[in-house]
PDB file of C-alpha atoms (C1' of nucleotides) in Angstrom:
ATOM      1  CA  MET A  28      36.203  49.419 -90.815  1.00 47.00           C
ATOM      2  CA  LYS A  29      33.569  48.317 -88.506  1.00 41.00           C
ATOM      3  CA  ALA A  30      33.907  50.890 -85.765  1.00 40.00           C
ATOM      4  CA  ASN A  31      32.214  53.587 -87.681  1.00 38.00           C
ATOM      5  CA  GLY A  32      29.601  55.137 -85.496  1.00 37.00           C
ATOM      6  CA  LYS A  33      28.551  58.172 -87.383  1.00 41.00           C
ATOM      7  CA  ALA A  34      25.452  60.189 -87.380  1.00 40.00           C
ATOM      8  CA  PRO A  35      22.746  58.519 -89.470  1.00 39.00           C
ATOM      9  CA  GLY A  36      22.891  61.449 -91.767  1.00 38.00           C
ATOM     10  CA  THR A  37      20.511  64.307 -91.648  1.00 40.00           C
ATOM     11  CA  SER A  38      17.378  63.974 -93.643  1.00 38.00           C
ATOM     12  CA  LYS A  39      18.316  64.104 -97.238  1.00 43.00           C
ATOM     13  CA  LYS A  40      15.764  64.810 -99.801  1.00 46.00           C
ATOM     14  CA  LYS A  41      16.841  64.256-103.301  1.00 48.00           C
ATOM     15  CA  THR A  42      14.133  62.959-105.521  1.00 47.00           C
ATOM     16  CA  ARG A  43      15.552  59.908-107.148  1.00 44.00           C
ATOM     17  CA  GLY A  44      15.035  61.498-110.504  1.00 46.00           C
ATOM     18  CA  ALA A  45      13.814  58.441-112.338  1.00 48.00           C
ATOM     19  CA  GLY A  46      11.611  57.298-109.498  1.00 53.00           C
ATOM     20  CA  VAL A  47      13.533  54.122-109.052  1.00 56.00           C
ATOM     21  CA  THR A  48      11.654  51.871-106.732  1.00 67.00           C
ATOM     22  CA  SER A  49      13.010  48.453-105.856  1.00 84.00           C
ATOM     23  CA  PHE A  50      16.533  49.558-106.423  1.00 91.00           C
ATOM     24  CA  ARG A  51      17.642  46.118-105.364  1.00 91.00           C
ATOM     25  CA  ARG A  52      15.580  44.607-108.171  1.00 91.00           C
ATOM     26  CA  ARG A  53      17.877  46.392-110.584  1.00 92.00           C
ATOM     27  CA  VAL A  54      20.937  45.259-108.655  1.00 94.00           C
ATOM     28  CA  PHE A  55      19.806  41.647-108.910  1.00 95.00           C
ATOM     29  CA  SER A  56      19.510  41.930-112.661  1.00 94.00           C
ATOM     30  CA  ILE A  57      22.973  43.377-112.978  1.00 95.00           C
ATOM     31  CA  VAL A  58      24.627  40.826-110.738  1.00 96.00           C
ATOM     32  CA  ARG A  59      22.869  38.107-112.674  1.00 95.00           C
ATOM     33  CA  ALA A  60      24.322  39.592-115.864  1.00 96.00           C
ATOM     34  CA  ILE A  61      27.882  39.198-114.658  1.00 96.00           C
ATOM     35  CA  PRO A  62      29.560  36.623-116.916  1.00 96.00           C
ATOM     36  CA  VAL A  63      31.225  33.616-115.396  1.00 95.00           C
ATOM     37  CA  GLY A  64      34.879  34.113-114.655  1.00 95.00           C
ATOM     38  CA  ARG A  65      34.377  37.821-114.091  1.00 95.00           C
ATOM     39  CA  VAL A  66      33.526  39.934-111.059  1.00 96.00           C
ATOM     40  CA  ALA A  67      32.143  43.392-110.405  1.00 97.00           C
ATOM     41  CA  THR A  68      32.650  45.738-107.501  1.00 96.00           C
ATOM     42  CA  TYR A  69      29.802  46.974-105.339  1.00 96.00           C
ATOM     43  CA  GLY A  70      30.481  50.429-106.684  1.00 95.00           C
ATOM     44  CA  ASP A  71      30.269  49.246-110.262  1.00 96.00           C
ATOM     45  CA  VAL A  72      27.031  47.454-109.615  1.00 96.00           C
ATOM     46  CA  ALA A  73      25.723  50.562-107.920  1.00 95.00           C
ATOM     47  CA  GLN A  74      26.759  52.640-110.895  1.00 94.00           C
ATOM     48  CA  LEU A  75      25.035  50.296-113.306  1.00 94.00           C
ATOM     49  CA  ALA A  76      22.043  50.340-111.017  1.00 93.00           C
ATOM     50  CA  GLY A  77      21.939  54.091-111.268  1.00 90.00           C
ATOM     51  CA  ALA A  78      23.544  54.995-107.930  1.00 91.00           C
ATOM     52  CA  PRO A  79      27.303  55.502-108.316  1.00 92.00           C
ATOM     53  CA  ARG A  80      27.553  56.389-104.628  1.00 93.00           C
ATOM     54  CA  ALA A  81      25.336  53.654-103.295  1.00 94.00           C
ATOM     55  CA  ALA A  82      27.955  50.968-103.037  1.00 95.00           C
ATOM     56  CA  ARG A  83      26.879  50.557 -99.419  1.00 95.00           C
ATOM     57  CA  ALA A  84      23.273  50.222-100.329  1.00 94.00           C
ATOM     58  CA  VAL A  85      24.227  47.530-102.813  1.00 95.00           C
ATOM     59  CA  GLY A  86      25.982  45.654-100.048  1.00 94.00           C
ATOM     60  CA  ASN A  87      22.851  45.894 -97.966  1.00 93.00           C
ATOM     61  CA  VAL A  88      20.759  44.628-100.826  1.00 94.00           C
ATOM     62  CA  MET A  89      23.077  41.676-101.166  1.00 94.00           C
ATOM     63  CA  ARG A  90      22.926  41.018 -97.468  1.00 92.00           C
ATOM     64  CA  THR A  91      19.184  40.779 -97.641  1.00 91.00           C
ATOM     65  CA  CYS A  92      19.228  39.214-101.070  1.00 89.00           C
ATOM     66  CA  ASP A  93      16.215  36.963-101.268  1.00 85.00           C
ATOM     67  CA  ASP A  94      16.987  35.618-104.686  1.00 88.00           C
ATOM     68  CA  PRO A  95      19.391  32.652-104.577  1.00 88.00           C
ATOM     69  CA  SER A  96      19.746  32.863-108.342  1.00 92.00           C
ATOM     70  CA  VAL A  97      21.814  35.987-107.839  1.00 94.00           C
ATOM     71  CA  PRO A  98      25.519  35.134-107.887  1.00 96.00           C
ATOM     72  CA  CYS A  99      26.399  37.573-105.138  1.00 94.00           C
ATOM     73  CA  HIS A 100      29.755  35.863-104.901  1.00 95.00           C
ATOM     74  CA  ARG A 101      30.741  37.547-108.132  1.00 96.00           C
ATOM     75  CA  VAL A 102      30.418  40.913-106.451  1.00 96.00           C
ATOM     76  CA  THR A 103      33.649  42.010-104.786  1.00 96.00           C
ATOM     77  CA  GLY A 104      35.195  45.086-103.259  1.00 95.00           C
ATOM     78  CA  ALA A 105      36.919  47.882-105.184  1.00 95.00           C
ATOM     79  CA  ASN A 106      40.312  47.028-103.739  1.00 93.00           C
ATOM     80  CA  GLY A 107      40.046  43.382-104.716  1.00 94.00           C
ATOM     81  CA  ALA A 108      38.644  42.297-101.374  1.00 93.00           C
ATOM     82  CA  LEU A 109      35.754  39.891-101.615  1.00 94.00           C
ATOM     83  CA  GLY A 110      33.975  41.724 -98.868  1.00 91.00           C
ATOM     84  CA  GLY A 111      31.844  39.159 -97.117  1.00 91.00           C
ATOM     85  CA  TYR A 112      29.397  36.397 -97.678  1.00 92.00           C
ATOM     86  CA  GLY A 113      27.044  36.120 -94.774  1.00 87.00           C
ATOM     87  CA  SER A 114      28.992  34.152 -92.229  1.00 86.00           C
ATOM     88  CA  SER A 115      30.951  32.136 -94.732  1.00 89.00           C
ATOM     89  CA  PRO A 116      33.327  34.423 -96.588  1.00 89.00           C
ATOM     90  CA  LEU A 117      35.327  31.380 -97.502  1.00 90.00           C
ATOM     91  CA  LEU A 118      32.408  29.977 -99.361  1.00 92.00           C
ATOM     92  CA  LYS A 119      32.523  33.044-101.530  1.00 93.00           C
ATOM     93  CA  ARG A 120      36.199  32.473-102.061  1.00 92.00           C
ATOM     94  CA  GLN A 121      35.594  28.872-103.021  1.00 92.00           C
ATOM     95  CA  LEU A 122      32.879  29.804-105.463  1.00 94.00           C
ATOM     96  CA  LEU A 123      35.069  32.365-107.171  1.00 94.00           C
ATOM     97  CA  ILE A 124      37.880  29.877-107.521  1.00 94.00           C
ATOM     98  CA  ALA A 125      35.407  27.382-108.905  1.00 95.00           C
ATOM     99  CA  GLU A 126      34.423  29.968-111.473  1.00 95.00           C
ATOM    100  CA  GLY A 127      37.987  30.120-112.669  1.00 94.00           C
ATOM    101  CA  ILE A 128      38.978  33.293-110.883  1.00 95.00           C
ATOM    102  CA  THR A 129      42.451  33.412-109.411  1.00 94.00           C
ATOM    103  CA  LEU A 130      42.799  34.575-105.842  1.00 93.00           C
ATOM    104  CA  ARG A 131      45.766  35.533-103.747  1.00 90.00           C
ATOM    105  CA  GLY A 132      45.469  35.506-100.008  1.00 84.00           C
ATOM    106  CA  GLY A 133      41.967  36.851 -99.617  1.00 84.00           C
ATOM    107  CA  ARG A 134      42.171  39.221-102.520  1.00 91.00           C
ATOM    108  CA  LEU A 135      41.464  38.855-106.189  1.00 94.00           C
ATOM    109  CA  ARG A 136      44.418  38.443-108.462  1.00 92.00           C
ATOM    110  CA  GLU A 137      44.344  40.098-111.859  1.00 92.00           C
ATOM    111  CA  PHE A 138      41.397  41.909-110.420  1.00 94.00           C
ATOM    112  CA  ALA A 139      41.544  44.596-113.097  1.00 91.00           C
ATOM    113  CA  LYS A 140      41.334  41.915-115.779  1.00 92.00           C
ATOM    114  CA  ILE A 141      38.385  40.028-114.425  1.00 95.00           C
ATOM    115  CA  ARG A 142      36.596  43.133-113.307  1.00 95.00           C
ATOM    116  CA  TRP A 143      33.370  43.396-115.272  1.00 95.00           C
ATOM    117  CA  THR A 144      31.962  46.886-115.346  1.00 94.00           C
ATOM    118  CA  GLY A 145      29.110  46.133-117.664  1.00 88.00           C
ATOM    119  CA  ARG A 146      31.156  46.720-120.754  1.00 81.00           C
ATOM    120  CA  ARG A 147      34.116  45.056-122.148  1.00 75.00           C
TER     121      ARG A 147
ATOM    122  C1'  DC B  10       7.389  57.706 -90.524  1.00 53.00           C
ATOM    123  C1'  DG B  11      12.037  57.972 -88.059  1.00 53.00           C
ATOM    124  C1'  DT B  12      16.339  55.631 -86.749  1.00 53.00           C
ATOM    125  C1'  DG B  13      20.107  52.525 -87.279  1.00 53.00           C
ATOM    126  C1'  DT B  14      23.191  50.226 -89.982  1.00 53.00           C
ATOM    127  C1'  DG B  15      26.142  47.746 -93.195  1.00 53.00           C
ATOM    128  C1'  DA B  16      28.680  42.337 -97.847  1.00 53.00           C
ATOM    129  C1'  DC B  17      31.388  50.132 -99.537  1.00 53.00           C
ATOM    130  C1'  DT B  18      34.705  53.673-101.179  1.00 53.00           C
ATOM    131  C1'  DC B  19      37.897  57.493-101.174  1.00 53.00           C
ATOM    132  C1'  DA B  20      41.329  60.254 -99.065  1.00 53.00           C
ATOM    133  C1'  DG B  21      44.517  61.260 -95.514  1.00 53.00           C
ATOM    134  C1'  DT B  22      48.047  59.758 -92.074  1.00 53.00           C
TER     135       DT B  22
ATOM    136  C1'  DG H  10      51.570  48.852 -97.622  1.00 53.00           C
ATOM    137  C1'  DA H  11      48.249  49.317 -93.635  1.00 53.00           C
ATOM    138  C1'  DC H  12      45.030  51.841 -90.632  1.00 53.00           C
ATOM    139  C1'  DT H  13      41.742  55.674 -89.514  1.00 53.00           C
ATOM    140  C1'  DG H  14      38.390  59.012 -90.480  1.00 53.00           C
ATOM    141  C1'  DA H  15      34.687  60.744 -93.010  1.00 53.00           C
ATOM    142  C1'  DG H  16      30.921  60.587 -96.685  1.00 53.00           C
ATOM    143  C1'  DC H  17      27.098  58.545 -98.990  1.00 53.00           C
ATOM    144  C1'  DC H  18      22.974  55.429-100.043  1.00 53.00           C
ATOM    145  C1'  DA H  19      19.240  52.329 -99.788  1.00 53.00           C
ATOM    146  C1'  DC H  20      16.946  48.888 -96.874  1.00 53.00           C
ATOM    147  C1'  DA H  21      15.140  46.645 -92.590  1.00 53.00           C
ATOM    148  C1'  DC H  22      13.030  47.328 -88.028  1.00 53.00           C
TER     149       DC H  22
END
DNA sequence: CGTGTGACTCAGT
DNA sequence: GACTGAGCCACAC
């Protein structure tokens, strides 16, 4: 859904409890921890990062990911959609296939089996 | 410091 | 099974 012009949200003030600065730093670590042949959803990464509702923020972090050592291609959507990969979503698809992940159409196959939520 | 926005997700139709 | 609407969060400008 691209056409989603909504209000930017009224000022929200919820102290991030554990003063988590550089939230993306945590995301990078998690994504890097994803084993080969497995994938994690943005929501899962967000949850592991400490923000179960920040799936969007995770996507943003990925978009601006500065660290090439982060296998962002292992991060997919919750419905099995890869999501995007800059301007080359097919590159992401290729990488996943190269990792040994089976795809169907543009969605992950056996998604529930390869889905890595940080625990096994 | 305030606003916009997006590589999301869930629920309803 | 697909599309739309609405909610939520952190980051970049």
